[in-house]
RNA sequence: GCACCCGUAGCUCAACUGGAUAGAGCAUUGGUCUUCGGAACCAACGGUUGGGGGUUCGAAUCCCUCCGGGUGUACCA
């Protein structure tokens, strides 16, 4: 129909010409013209069967690595390490990790970098709190906990109305002064900063291990700090930045607010350190792309620094802000953690998810097999609980706000991780009982037969894996993958319902259906794996 | 004020970026049921895609304009 526009002919007439001129082999029957000019092809059973045999032998499930790999730096998670991680860090971490896995699988080169907030105002609060309110014994026993307490305690001493930016706040001023001293290289504050860091890093690492998230680099703001003066000087000497009201700023269009490179008090801003990071990454990695998996409230910031980078001549990589919506509470209001009363840390949240998954397992789980030891039960609860948290987030279009809901997240019905994991476990159970494995099947793949409609629907869906992966990667949208999984598992359920495998009418269709089960299980495991979610053999 | 994002079934969300009769899950109602794993399956109900104009073979999608929500907006990061 797009052709019709160019050719200036009615779509159906173009379709008829196409059909008449089309040579087709054994892959599909003569296409039918439908509706305003659609062409409907019908794959032949033989062709589908051949593709599935091929897929069965292929470790990559017929998804070829891309011909021209890109090199992507993916900047995600980036928590402020001065306080424990909370739900707000979840989306960036989970989305960024899933995108990293996806691009790697497609054959791209991926460099993950966690741009920690380890040099900002919040450290001023820790320094101030440590100097004025610390509990030495508590700090010795559990430095992370004590630092977290200090953060909240300092925060509570700030004036209530932060909208009133005219009035100066003595505590806030003191915190700023501590940061300024740190940035100026004050020995005492530098030493304290160094002593805080190991505990802060250990704290976030524990969460990353549990989430199964890894970074190639962890280069926080402090890493770029020595480069900032040079960056700022360069921007001024090239005329990109100018002085205004005592600060160094970059101006944009009439209606656009300026970007601050250097504040009136001489301190640099995060725009400066982000620019330093761009320059450094271009030089160090020479990437084709830099992705910033950061929530949409930063949209203006990224628009500005991307524009500055362009003027600055840093144009060798495509810079993309992969934005996502805020995490909202069940009251549909943003979850606030600044006041410290938000309570749940990310770790407590994960504990709760795992606990609830364990409860469900105990009441619904594989009871005819009481031989599953406690350690395995714990591992299952962990995989299902963490998977539920990740999947709930990833299955939603990233641009919309995300309503955090225990009920939705841990529901074991519908489009959830547990449902996929369950479909996987069912496949595996059948294969186990049949005494076959992926290895034995792919050594000599039994002939695949596509007789039943449910088999046909399942076959077609399996063969669309590559399409789903590329669609998800093209727009950085993992929810395309969850949608694919959901459709696949529904097709599998229909197949499972109408096509007995172990009790198949004859050995040939039994073997064929075992191949389908194996392919479904491998596809689910692969795609869940790309989302950072584990499968379990039983649940 | 200005800028960006969003508005789709009662609720939470999709719709392959302009294609066929706008689809799923919850919820509700009815059914399947001696489980190759019931954490299952099948079906029904539910819509003027916020309103109104426009562009064309064709619009949830693109343009204009209202209405309603969210976010950001010079010294936090």
Coordinates of C-alpha atoms (C1' of nucleotides) in Angstrom, one line a residue:
Chain A
X1 CA 0.0 0.0 0.0
X2 CA 3.0 2.2 0.5
X3 CA 3.9 1.3 -3.1
X4 CA 0.5 2.3 -4.3
X5 CA 1.0 5.8 -3.2
X6 CA 4.3 6.1 -5.1
X7 CA 2.8 4.4 -8.1
X8 CA -0.4 6.4 -8.1
X9 CA -2.5 3.3 -8.4
X10 CA -5.2 1.7 -6.2
X11 CA -3.6 -0.6 -3.6
X12 CA -5.5 -3.6 -4.7
X13 CA -4.4 -3.2 -8.3
X14 CA -0.8 -3.1 -7.2
X15 CA -1.3 -6.1 -5.0
X16 CA -2.6 -8.0 -8.1
X17 CA 0.4 -7.1 -10.1
X18 CA 2.7 -8.3 -7.3
X19 CA 0.9 -11.6 -6.9
X20 CA 1.0 -12.2 -10.7
X21 CA 4.7 -11.3 -10.9
X22 CA 5.7 -13.3 -7.8
X23 CA 7.7 -16.4 -8.0
X24 CA 7.4 -18.6 -5.0
X25 CA 9.0 -21.8 -4.0
X26 CA 8.0 -24.3 -1.4
X27 CA 8.0 -21.8 1.4
X28 CA 4.5 -20.5 1.1
X29 CA 1.4 -20.8 -1.1
X30 CA 0.1 -18.2 -3.5
X31 CA -0.8 -15.2 -1.5
X32 CA -4.3 -14.0 -1.2
X33 CA -5.3 -10.4 -1.5
X34 CA -7.4 -9.2 1.4
X35 CA -9.0 -6.0 2.5
X36 CA -7.7 -2.8 1.0
X37 CA -4.7 -4.5 -0.5
X38 CA -3.0 -6.8 2.0
X39 CA -1.2 -9.8 0.9
X40 CA -1.7 -12.9 3.0
X41 CA 1.0 -15.6 2.7
X42 CA 0.6 -19.0 4.1
X43 CA 3.7 -20.9 5.0
X44 CA 3.8 -24.5 4.0
X45 CA 4.1 -27.2 6.7
X46 CA 7.4 -28.4 5.2
X47 CA 9.0 -25.0 5.3
X48 CA 8.0 -24.5 8.9
X49 CA 9.2 -27.9 9.9
X50 CA 12.5 -27.3 8.2
X51 CA 13.0 -24.0 10.0
X52 CA 12.2 -25.6 13.4
X53 CA 14.7 -28.4 12.8
X54 CA 17.3 -25.8 12.0
X55 CA 16.3 -23.8 15.1
X56 CA 16.6 -26.9 17.2
X57 CA 20.2 -27.4 16.1
X58 CA 21.1 -23.8 16.6
X59 CA 22.3 -22.6 20.0
X60 CA 21.2 -19.1 19.1
X61 CA 17.7 -20.2 18.0
X62 CA 18.2 -18.7 14.5
X63 CA 19.0 -15.2 15.7
X64 CA 22.2 -14.4 13.8
X65 CA 24.6 -11.8 15.3
X66 CA 24.3 -8.5 13.5
X67 CA 26.5 -7.9 10.5
X68 CA 27.8 -4.5 11.6
X69 CA 28.1 -4.4 15.4
X70 CA 27.9 -1.1 17.2
X71 CA 29.9 -0.3 20.3
X72 CA 27.6 1.0 22.9
X73 CA 28.4 2.6 26.2
X74 CA 25.4 2.1 28.5
X75 CA 25.2 4.4 31.5
X76 CA 22.6 3.2 34.0
X77 CA 21.7 2.7 37.6
X78 CA 23.9 5.6 38.8
X79 CA 22.7 5.7 42.4
X80 CA 23.8 8.2 44.9
X81 CA 25.9 6.2 47.2
X82 CA 25.5 8.4 50.2
X83 CA 22.3 6.6 51.1
X84 CA 20.9 3.1 50.7
X85 CA 19.3 2.2 47.3
X86 CA 15.5 2.4 47.1
X87 CA 12.8 1.7 44.7
X88 CA 13.7 4.8 42.7
X89 CA 16.9 3.1 41.5
X90 CA 15.1 0.0 40.3
X91 CA 14.0 1.1 36.8
X92 CA 17.3 2.4 35.6
X93 CA 19.1 -0.6 36.9
X94 CA 16.7 -3.2 35.5
X95 CA 16.1 -1.4 32.2
X96 CA 19.8 -0.7 31.7
X97 CA 20.8 -4.3 32.5
X98 CA 18.2 -5.8 30.2
X99 CA 19.2 -3.5 27.3
X100 CA 22.9 -4.4 27.9
X101 CA 22.1 -8.1 27.7
X102 CA 19.9 -7.7 24.6
X103 CA 22.5 -5.7 22.7
X104 CA 25.2 -8.1 23.6
X105 CA 23.1 -11.1 22.5
X106 CA 22.5 -9.4 19.2
X107 CA 26.2 -9.2 18.6
X108 CA 26.9 -5.6 19.6
X109 CA 29.8 -4.6 21.8
X110 CA 28.5 -3.3 25.1
X111 CA 30.4 -1.3 27.8
X112 CA 28.4 -0.8 30.9
X113 CA 29.2 2.0 33.2
X114 CA 27.8 3.0 36.5
X115 CA 28.1 6.7 36.9
X116 CA 27.8 6.9 40.7
X117 CA 26.8 10.0 42.5
X118 CA 29.8 10.0 44.9
X119 CA 30.8 13.6 44.9
X120 CA 27.8 15.8 45.3
X121 CA 25.9 17.7 47.9
X122 CA 24.7 14.6 49.6
X123 CA 28.2 13.9 50.7
X124 CA 28.2 17.3 52.2
X125 CA 25.3 16.1 54.3
X126 CA 27.2 13.0 55.4
X127 CA 30.3 15.1 56.3
X128 CA 28.2 17.5 58.3
X129 CA 26.3 14.7 60.0
X130 CA 29.5 12.8 60.8
X131 CA 31.1 15.8 62.3
X132 CA 28.2 16.9 64.4
X133 CA 25.8 14.0 65.1
X134 CA 27.7 10.7 64.7
X135 CA 27.5 7.7 67.0
X136 CA 31.1 6.3 67.0
X137 CA 30.0 2.9 68.2
X138 CA 27.3 2.6 65.6
X139 CA 29.7 3.7 62.9
X140 CA 32.2 1.1 63.9
X141 CA 29.6 -1.7 63.9
X142 CA 27.7 -0.9 60.8
X143 CA 29.0 2.2 58.9
X144 CA 26.5 2.0 56.2
X145 CA 23.6 2.0 58.6
X146 CA 25.1 4.8 60.6
X147 CA 25.7 6.9 57.5
X148 CA 22.1 6.3 56.4
X149 CA 20.9 7.4 59.8
X150 CA 23.0 10.6 59.6
X151 CA 21.7 11.3 56.1
X152 CA 18.1 11.3 57.4
X153 CA 19.0 13.1 60.6
X154 CA 20.7 16.0 58.7
X155 CA 17.9 16.1 56.2
X156 CA 15.4 16.6 59.0
X157 CA 17.2 19.7 60.2
X158 CA 16.6 21.4 56.9
X159 CA 13.9 24.0 56.8
X160 CA 10.6 22.5 56.0
X161 CA 9.7 24.8 53.1
X162 CA 12.3 24.3 50.5
X163 CA 10.3 26.3 47.9
X164 CA 11.4 29.4 49.7
X165 CA 14.8 29.7 48.1
X166 CA 15.3 33.3 49.3
X167 CA 15.8 32.3 52.9
X168 CA 19.1 30.7 53.7
X169 CA 19.1 27.6 55.7
X170 CA 22.0 27.4 58.2
X171 CA 22.3 23.6 58.1
X172 CA 22.1 23.5 54.4
X173 CA 24.7 26.2 54.1
X174 CA 27.0 24.2 56.4
X175 CA 26.5 21.1 54.2
X176 CA 27.4 23.1 51.1
X177 CA 30.4 24.4 52.9
X178 CA 31.6 20.9 53.6
X179 CA 31.2 19.9 50.0
X180 CA 33.1 23.0 48.9
X181 CA 35.9 22.0 51.2
X182 CA 35.9 18.5 49.8
X183 CA 36.0 19.8 46.3
X184 CA 38.8 22.1 47.2
X185 CA 40.8 19.2 48.5
X186 CA 40.5 19.8 52.2
X187 CA 42.6 16.9 53.8
X188 CA 40.2 16.1 56.6
X189 CA 37.1 15.9 54.3
X190 CA 39.1 14.0 51.7
X191 CA 40.1 11.5 54.3
X192 CA 36.5 11.1 55.6
X193 CA 35.3 10.7 52.0
X194 CA 37.8 7.9 51.4
X195 CA 36.7 6.2 54.7
X196 CA 33.0 6.4 53.7
X197 CA 33.4 5.0 50.2
X198 CA 34.2 1.3 50.9
X199 CA 31.1 0.9 53.0
X200 CA 29.0 2.8 50.5
X201 CA 30.2 0.6 47.6
X202 CA 29.8 -2.6 49.6
X203 CA 26.2 -1.6 50.2
X204 CA 25.3 -1.2 46.6
X205 CA 27.3 -4.2 45.5
X206 CA 25.3 -6.4 47.7
X207 CA 22.1 -5.3 45.9
X208 CA 23.7 -5.7 42.5
X209 CA 24.8 -9.2 43.2
X210 CA 21.3 -10.1 44.2
X211 CA 19.9 -8.5 41.1
X212 CA 22.5 -10.2 39.0
X213 CA 23.6 -6.9 37.6
X214 CA 27.3 -6.3 36.7
X215 CA 29.2 -3.3 35.4
X216 CA 32.3 -3.2 33.3
X217 CA 33.1 0.2 34.8
X218 CA 32.1 2.0 37.9
X219 CA 33.3 5.5 37.4
X220 CA 31.5 8.0 39.5
X221 CA 31.5 11.7 39.5
X222 CA 34.6 11.8 41.6
X223 CA 36.5 10.1 38.8
X224 CA 35.9 13.1 36.5
X225 CA 36.5 15.7 39.1
X226 CA 40.1 16.4 38.1
X227 CA 39.0 17.1 34.5
X228 CA 36.3 19.6 35.3
X229 CA 38.5 22.8 35.3
X230 CA 39.9 21.9 31.9
X231 CA 36.5 21.2 30.5
X232 CA 35.1 24.5 31.8
X233 CA 38.2 26.4 30.5
X234 CA 37.8 24.8 27.1
X235 CA 34.1 25.7 26.9
X236 CA 35.0 29.3 27.6
X237 CA 37.9 29.6 25.3
X238 CA 36.0 28.2 22.4
X239 CA 33.2 30.7 23.1
X240 CA 30.6 28.1 23.9
X241 CA 30.2 29.2 27.5
X242 CA 30.1 32.7 28.8
X243 CA 30.0 34.6 32.0
X244 CA 26.6 35.7 33.4
X245 CA 25.7 36.8 36.9
X246 CA 29.1 35.6 38.1
X247 CA 28.5 32.1 36.9
X248 CA 29.7 30.3 33.8
X249 CA 26.8 29.3 31.6
X250 CA 25.8 28.1 28.1
X251 CA 22.9 29.8 26.5
X252 CA 20.4 28.2 24.1
X253 CA 17.3 29.4 22.3
X254 CA 15.1 32.3 23.5
X255 CA 12.8 30.2 25.5
X256 CA 15.4 27.8 26.9
X257 CA 17.0 28.1 30.3
X258 CA 20.8 28.2 30.3
X259 CA 23.0 25.4 31.4
X260 CA 25.3 26.0 34.3
X261 CA 28.9 24.9 33.9
X262 CA 30.3 26.6 36.9
X263 CA 28.4 28.2 39.8
X264 CA 29.1 31.6 41.2
X265 CA 30.9 30.1 44.2
X266 CA 33.3 28.3 41.8
X267 CA 31.8 24.9 42.1
X268 CA 31.1 22.8 39.0
X269 CA 27.8 21.2 38.3
X270 CA 26.7 17.8 37.1
X271 CA 26.4 19.2 33.6
X272 CA 30.2 19.8 33.7
X273 CA 31.0 16.3 34.9
X274 CA 28.6 14.8 32.4
X275 CA 30.4 16.7 29.7
X276 CA 33.8 15.5 31.0
X277 CA 32.4 12.0 30.9
X278 CA 31.4 12.3 27.3
X279 CA 34.8 13.5 26.3
X280 CA 36.5 10.8 28.3
X281 CA 34.3 8.0 27.0
X282 CA 34.8 9.1 23.4
X283 CA 38.5 9.1 23.8
X284 CA 38.7 5.9 25.9
X285 CA 36.2 3.7 24.1
X286 CA 35.5 5.3 20.8
X287 CA 31.9 4.2 20.9
X288 CA 29.2 4.5 18.3
X289 CA 26.6 5.2 20.9
X290 CA 26.3 6.4 24.5
X291 CA 23.0 5.5 26.1
X292 CA 21.8 7.2 29.3
X293 CA 19.1 5.1 31.0
X294 CA 17.9 7.9 33.3
X295 CA 14.4 8.9 34.2
X296 CA 12.5 11.4 32.0
X297 CA 12.7 14.3 34.5
X298 CA 16.3 14.7 33.3
X299 CA 15.2 15.3 29.7
X300 CA 16.1 18.9 29.7
X301 CA 19.5 18.3 31.3
X302 CA 20.4 15.7 28.6
X303 CA 19.0 17.9 25.8
X304 CA 21.3 20.6 27.0
X305 CA 24.5 18.6 27.5
X306 CA 24.0 16.8 24.1
X307 CA 23.7 20.2 22.5
X308 CA 26.8 21.5 24.2
X309 CA 28.7 18.3 23.2
X310 CA 27.7 19.0 19.6
X311 CA 29.0 22.6 19.7
X312 CA 32.1 21.3 21.4
X313 CA 32.8 19.0 18.5
X314 CA 32.1 15.8 20.4
X315 CA 30.1 14.3 17.7
X316 CA 31.6 10.9 17.0
X317 CA 29.0 9.0 19.0
X318 CA 25.2 9.1 18.9
X319 CA 24.0 10.3 22.3
X320 CA 20.7 9.0 23.4
X321 CA 18.7 9.6 26.5
X322 CA 16.7 6.4 27.1
X323 CA 14.1 8.0 29.3
X324 CA 11.5 6.3 31.5
X325 CA 8.7 7.4 33.7
X326 CA 8.7 7.9 37.4
X327 CA 8.0 5.2 40.0
X328 CA 4.7 6.2 41.7
X329 CA 3.3 4.9 44.9
X330 CA -0.1 3.2 45.0
X331 CA -1.6 6.6 45.6
X332 CA -0.3 7.6 42.2
X333 CA 2.1 10.1 43.7
X334 CA 5.9 9.9 43.2
X335 CA 7.6 7.9 45.8
X336 CA 9.6 10.3 47.9
X337 CA 12.7 9.2 49.7
X338 CA 14.3 12.5 50.4
X339 CA 12.5 12.9 53.7
X340 CA 13.8 9.5 54.7
X341 CA 10.4 8.2 55.7
X342 CA 9.8 6.2 52.6
X343 CA 11.0 3.3 54.7
X344 CA 11.6 0.5 52.3
X345 CA 15.1 0.2 51.0
X346 CA 15.5 -1.7 47.8
X347 CA 16.9 -4.7 49.8
X348 CA 13.9 -4.8 52.0
X349 CA 11.7 -4.7 49.0
X350 CA 13.5 -7.6 47.4
X351 CA 13.2 -9.6 50.7
X352 CA 9.5 -9.0 50.7
X353 CA 9.1 -10.2 47.1
X354 CA 11.1 -13.3 47.8
X355 CA 9.2 -14.0 51.0
X356 CA 5.8 -13.7 49.2
X357 CA 7.1 -15.9 46.3
X358 CA 8.1 -18.5 48.9
X359 CA 4.7 -18.5 50.5
X360 CA 3.1 -19.0 47.1
X361 CA 5.4 -21.9 46.4
X362 CA 4.6 -23.6 49.6
X363 CA 0.9 -23.4 49.0
X364 CA 0.9 -24.2 45.2
X365 CA 4.2 -25.8 44.5
X366 CA 5.2 -29.1 43.1
X367 CA 3.9 -31.2 46.0
X368 CA 4.2 -34.6 44.4
X369 CA 7.9 -34.1 44.7
X370 CA 8.7 -33.6 48.3
X371 CA 12.3 -34.3 47.6
X372 CA 13.1 -30.7 46.7
X373 CA 15.4 -29.7 49.5
X374 CA 15.1 -26.5 51.4
X375 CA 18.1 -24.9 49.7
X376 CA 16.4 -25.4 46.3
X377 CA 13.1 -24.1 47.6
X378 CA 15.0 -20.9 48.7
X379 CA 16.6 -20.6 45.3
X380 CA 13.2 -21.0 43.6
X381 CA 11.7 -18.3 45.8
X382 CA 14.6 -16.0 45.0
X383 CA 14.3 -16.6 41.3
X384 CA 10.5 -16.1 41.3
X385 CA 10.5 -13.2 43.7
X386 CA 13.2 -11.2 42.0
X387 CA 11.9 -12.1 38.6
X388 CA 8.5 -10.8 39.6
X389 CA 9.9 -7.4 40.5
X390 CA 12.0 -7.1 37.3
X391 CA 9.3 -8.4 35.0
X392 CA 6.6 -6.1 36.4
X393 CA 8.8 -3.2 35.6
X394 CA 10.1 -4.4 32.2
X395 CA 6.7 -5.4 30.9
X396 CA 5.5 -1.9 30.8
X397 CA 6.4 0.7 28.2
X398 CA 9.2 2.6 29.7
X399 CA 7.9 6.1 28.9
X400 CA 4.9 5.9 31.1
X401 CA 5.0 6.3 34.8
X402 CA 5.2 3.0 36.7
X403 CA 2.8 2.4 39.5
X404 CA 4.5 0.3 42.1
X405 CA 2.1 -2.3 43.4
X406 CA 2.9 -5.4 45.4
X407 CA -0.3 -7.0 44.3
X408 CA 0.4 -6.5 40.6
X409 CA 4.0 -7.4 40.8
X410 CA 3.5 -10.6 42.8
X411 CA 0.4 -11.7 41.1
X412 CA 1.1 -15.1 39.7
X413 CA -1.5 -14.9 37.0
X414 CA -1.4 -13.1 33.7
X415 CA 1.6 -11.5 32.1
X416 CA 4.1 -12.0 34.9
X417 CA 7.5 -13.6 35.4
X418 CA 6.0 -16.5 37.4
X419 CA 3.7 -17.4 34.5
X420 CA 6.6 -17.6 32.1
X421 CA 8.7 -19.5 34.7
X422 CA 5.8 -21.9 35.2
X423 CA 5.5 -22.5 31.4
X424 CA 9.2 -23.2 31.3
X425 CA 9.0 -25.6 34.2
X426 CA 6.1 -27.5 32.6
X427 CA 8.1 -27.9 29.4
X428 CA 11.1 -29.2 31.4
X429 CA 9.0 -31.6 33.3
X430 CA 7.7 -33.2 30.1
X431 CA 11.2 -33.4 28.7
X432 CA 12.5 -34.9 31.9
X433 CA 9.8 -37.6 31.9
X434 CA 10.4 -38.4 28.3
X435 CA 14.1 -38.9 29.1
X436 CA 15.3 -36.5 26.5
X437 CA 17.5 -33.4 26.7
X438 CA 18.3 -30.4 24.4
X439 CA 21.6 -32.2 23.7
X440 CA 20.1 -35.5 22.7
X441 CA 17.5 -33.8 20.6
X442 CA 19.8 -31.5 18.7
X443 CA 22.2 -34.4 18.0
X444 CA 19.7 -35.9 15.8
X445 CA 16.6 -33.8 15.5
X446 CA 13.4 -35.8 15.0
X447 CA 11.3 -34.9 12.1
X448 CA 9.0 -32.0 12.9
X449 CA 5.4 -32.4 12.0
X450 CA 3.0 -29.4 11.8
X451 CA -0.4 -31.0 11.7
X452 CA -2.6 -29.4 14.3
X453 CA -3.5 -25.7 14.1
X454 CA -2.1 -25.2 17.6
X455 CA 1.2 -26.6 16.4
X456 CA 1.2 -24.3 13.5
X457 CA 0.5 -21.3 15.6
X458 CA 3.2 -22.2 18.0
X459 CA 5.7 -22.9 15.2
X460 CA 5.2 -19.5 13.7
X461 CA 5.5 -17.8 17.0
X462 CA 8.8 -19.5 17.8
X463 CA 10.2 -18.4 14.5
X464 CA 9.4 -14.8 15.2
X465 CA 12.0 -14.6 18.0
X466 CA 14.6 -12.6 16.0
X467 CA 12.0 -10.1 14.9
X468 CA 11.0 -9.5 18.5
X469 CA 14.6 -9.0 19.6
X470 CA 15.3 -6.5 16.9
X471 CA 12.1 -4.6 17.5
X472 CA 12.9 -4.4 21.2
X473 CA 16.5 -3.2 20.5
X474 CA 15.5 -0.6 17.9
X475 CA 13.6 1.5 20.3
X476 CA 15.2 0.4 23.6
X477 CA 12.0 -1.2 24.7
X478 CA 12.2 -4.4 26.6
X479 CA 8.5 -4.7 27.0
X480 CA 8.4 -5.9 23.4
X481 CA 10.2 -8.9 24.7
X482 CA 7.8 -9.6 27.5
X483 CA 4.9 -9.2 25.0
X484 CA 6.6 -11.8 22.8
X485 CA 7.0 -14.1 25.7
X486 CA 3.4 -13.6 26.7
X487 CA 2.2 -14.5 23.3
X488 CA 4.5 -17.5 23.1
X489 CA 3.3 -18.9 26.4
X490 CA -0.3 -18.5 25.3
X491 CA 0.4 -20.3 22.1
X492 CA 2.2 -23.0 24.1
X493 CA -0.8 -23.3 26.5
X494 CA -3.1 -23.8 23.6
X495 CA -0.7 -26.4 22.1
X496 CA -0.4 -28.1 25.5
X497 CA -4.1 -28.3 25.8
X498 CA -4.9 -29.8 22.4
X499 CA -1.7 -31.7 21.6
X500 CA -0.7 -34.4 24.1
X501 CA 3.0 -35.0 24.0
X502 CA 3.9 -38.0 26.1
X503 CA 0.5 -39.5 25.3
X504 CA 0.7 -38.6 21.6
X505 CA -1.1 -40.9 19.3
X506 CA 2.0 -42.2 17.7
X507 CA 5.8 -42.1 18.2
X508 CA 6.5 -39.7 15.3
X509 CA 4.2 -37.0 16.6
X510 CA 5.5 -37.6 20.1
X511 CA 9.0 -36.9 19.0
X512 CA 8.0 -33.9 17.0
X513 CA 6.2 -32.4 19.9
X514 CA 9.1 -33.0 22.2
X515 CA 11.1 -30.9 19.8
X516 CA 8.5 -28.1 20.1
X517 CA 8.6 -28.4 23.9
X518 CA 12.4 -28.1 23.9
X519 CA 12.3 -25.1 21.6
X520 CA 9.7 -23.4 23.8
X521 CA 11.7 -24.0 26.9
X522 CA 14.9 -22.7 25.3
X523 CA 13.2 -19.6 23.9
X524 CA 11.7 -18.7 27.2
X525 CA 15.0 -19.3 29.0
X526 CA 16.8 -17.2 26.5
X527 CA 14.4 -14.3 26.5
X528 CA 14.0 -14.2 30.3
X529 CA 17.8 -14.4 30.4
X530 CA 18.0 -11.2 28.3
X531 CA 15.7 -9.6 30.8
X532 CA 17.9 -10.7 33.7
X533 CA 15.4 -13.2 35.0
X534 CA 16.3 -16.7 35.9
X535 CA 14.3 -19.9 35.1
X536 CA 13.8 -22.8 37.5
X537 CA 13.5 -26.4 36.6
X538 CA 10.6 -26.9 39.1
X539 CA 8.4 -24.6 41.0
Chain B
rG1 C1' 4.7 32.3 31.6
rC2 C1' 7.8 28.8 28.5
rA3 C1' 9.4 23.7 27.3
rC4 C1' 8.8 18.4 27.2
rC5 C1' 5.7 13.9 28.2
rC6 C1' 0.9 11.8 28.7
rG7 C1' -4.8 11.1 28.0
rU8 C1' -7.2 4.0 24.9
rA9 C1' -12.6 -1.2 28.4
rG10 C1' -14.5 -0.1 35.6
rC11 C1' -8.7 -0.8 36.9
rU12 C1' -3.4 -1.7 35.0
rC13 C1' -1.5 -1.6 30.2
rA14 C1' -0.7 -3.1 24.4
rA15 C1' -1.3 -1.8 19.4
rC16 C1' 5.1 -4.1 15.0
rU17 C1' 5.7 3.8 14.4
rG18 C1' 0.0 5.4 8.9
rG19 C1' -3.0 -0.4 7.9
rA20 C1' -7.6 -5.1 8.1
rU21 C1' -13.3 -5.8 12.9
rA22 C1' -8.3 -1.1 18.5
rG23 C1' -6.1 -6.1 21.6
rA24 C1' -4.3 -8.4 26.6
rG25 C1' -4.4 -9.1 32.0
rC26 C1' -7.0 -8.0 36.4
rA27 C1' -12.2 -7.5 38.0
rU28 C1' -17.3 -9.5 36.8
rU29 C1' -20.4 -13.6 34.7
rG30 C1' -20.7 -18.6 32.7
rG31 C1' -18.2 -23.1 31.5
rU32 C1' -14.1 -27.1 31.4
rC33 C1' -12.2 -30.6 35.6
rU34 C1' -10.2 -38.8 37.4
rU35 C1' -3.4 -32.7 36.2
rC36 C1' 1.8 -35.6 30.0
rG37 C1' 2.3 -30.0 36.3
rG38 C1' -4.9 -26.8 38.0
rA39 C1' 0.3 -21.4 39.7
rA40 C1' -4.2 -24.4 34.0
rC41 C1' -7.7 -23.8 29.9
rC42 C1' -12.3 -22.0 27.0
rA43 C1' -16.1 -18.4 26.5
rA44 C1' -19.1 -13.9 27.5
rC45 C1' -19.4 -8.9 29.0
rG46 C1' -17.0 -4.4 28.4
rG47 C1' -14.8 1.3 23.5
rU48 C1' -17.5 7.8 19.8
rU49 C1' -9.1 5.9 21.5
rG50 C1' -10.4 13.4 26.4
rG51 C1' -13.5 17.1 22.8
rG52 C1' -13.6 19.4 17.9
rG53 C1' -11.5 20.4 13.1
rG54 C1' -7.9 18.9 9.2
rU55 C1' -4.3 15.8 6.0
rU56 C1' -5.7 10.7 2.5
rC57 C1' -7.6 5.0 -0.2
rG58 C1' -7.0 4.5 5.4
rA59 C1' -5.7 8.1 11.7
rA60 C1' -5.2 5.8 18.6
rU61 C1' -0.8 7.1 15.6
rC62 C1' 0.7 13.0 11.6
rC63 C1' -0.9 18.7 11.7
rC64 C1' -4.0 22.7 14.2
rU65 C1' -7.1 24.0 18.4
rC66 C1' -9.4 23.6 23.0
rC67 C1' -10.0 20.5 27.9
rG68 C1' -7.7 17.7 31.6
rG69 C1' -3.2 15.5 34.2
rG70 C1' 2.3 15.0 35.0
rU71 C1' 7.3 16.8 34.9
rG72 C1' 11.1 20.3 34.2
rU73 C1' 12.4 25.3 34.2
rA74 C1' 20.2 30.0 36.8
rC75 C1' 23.9 28.2 41.0
rC76 C1' 21.0 20.1 44.2
rA77 C1' 22.7 15.9 41.4

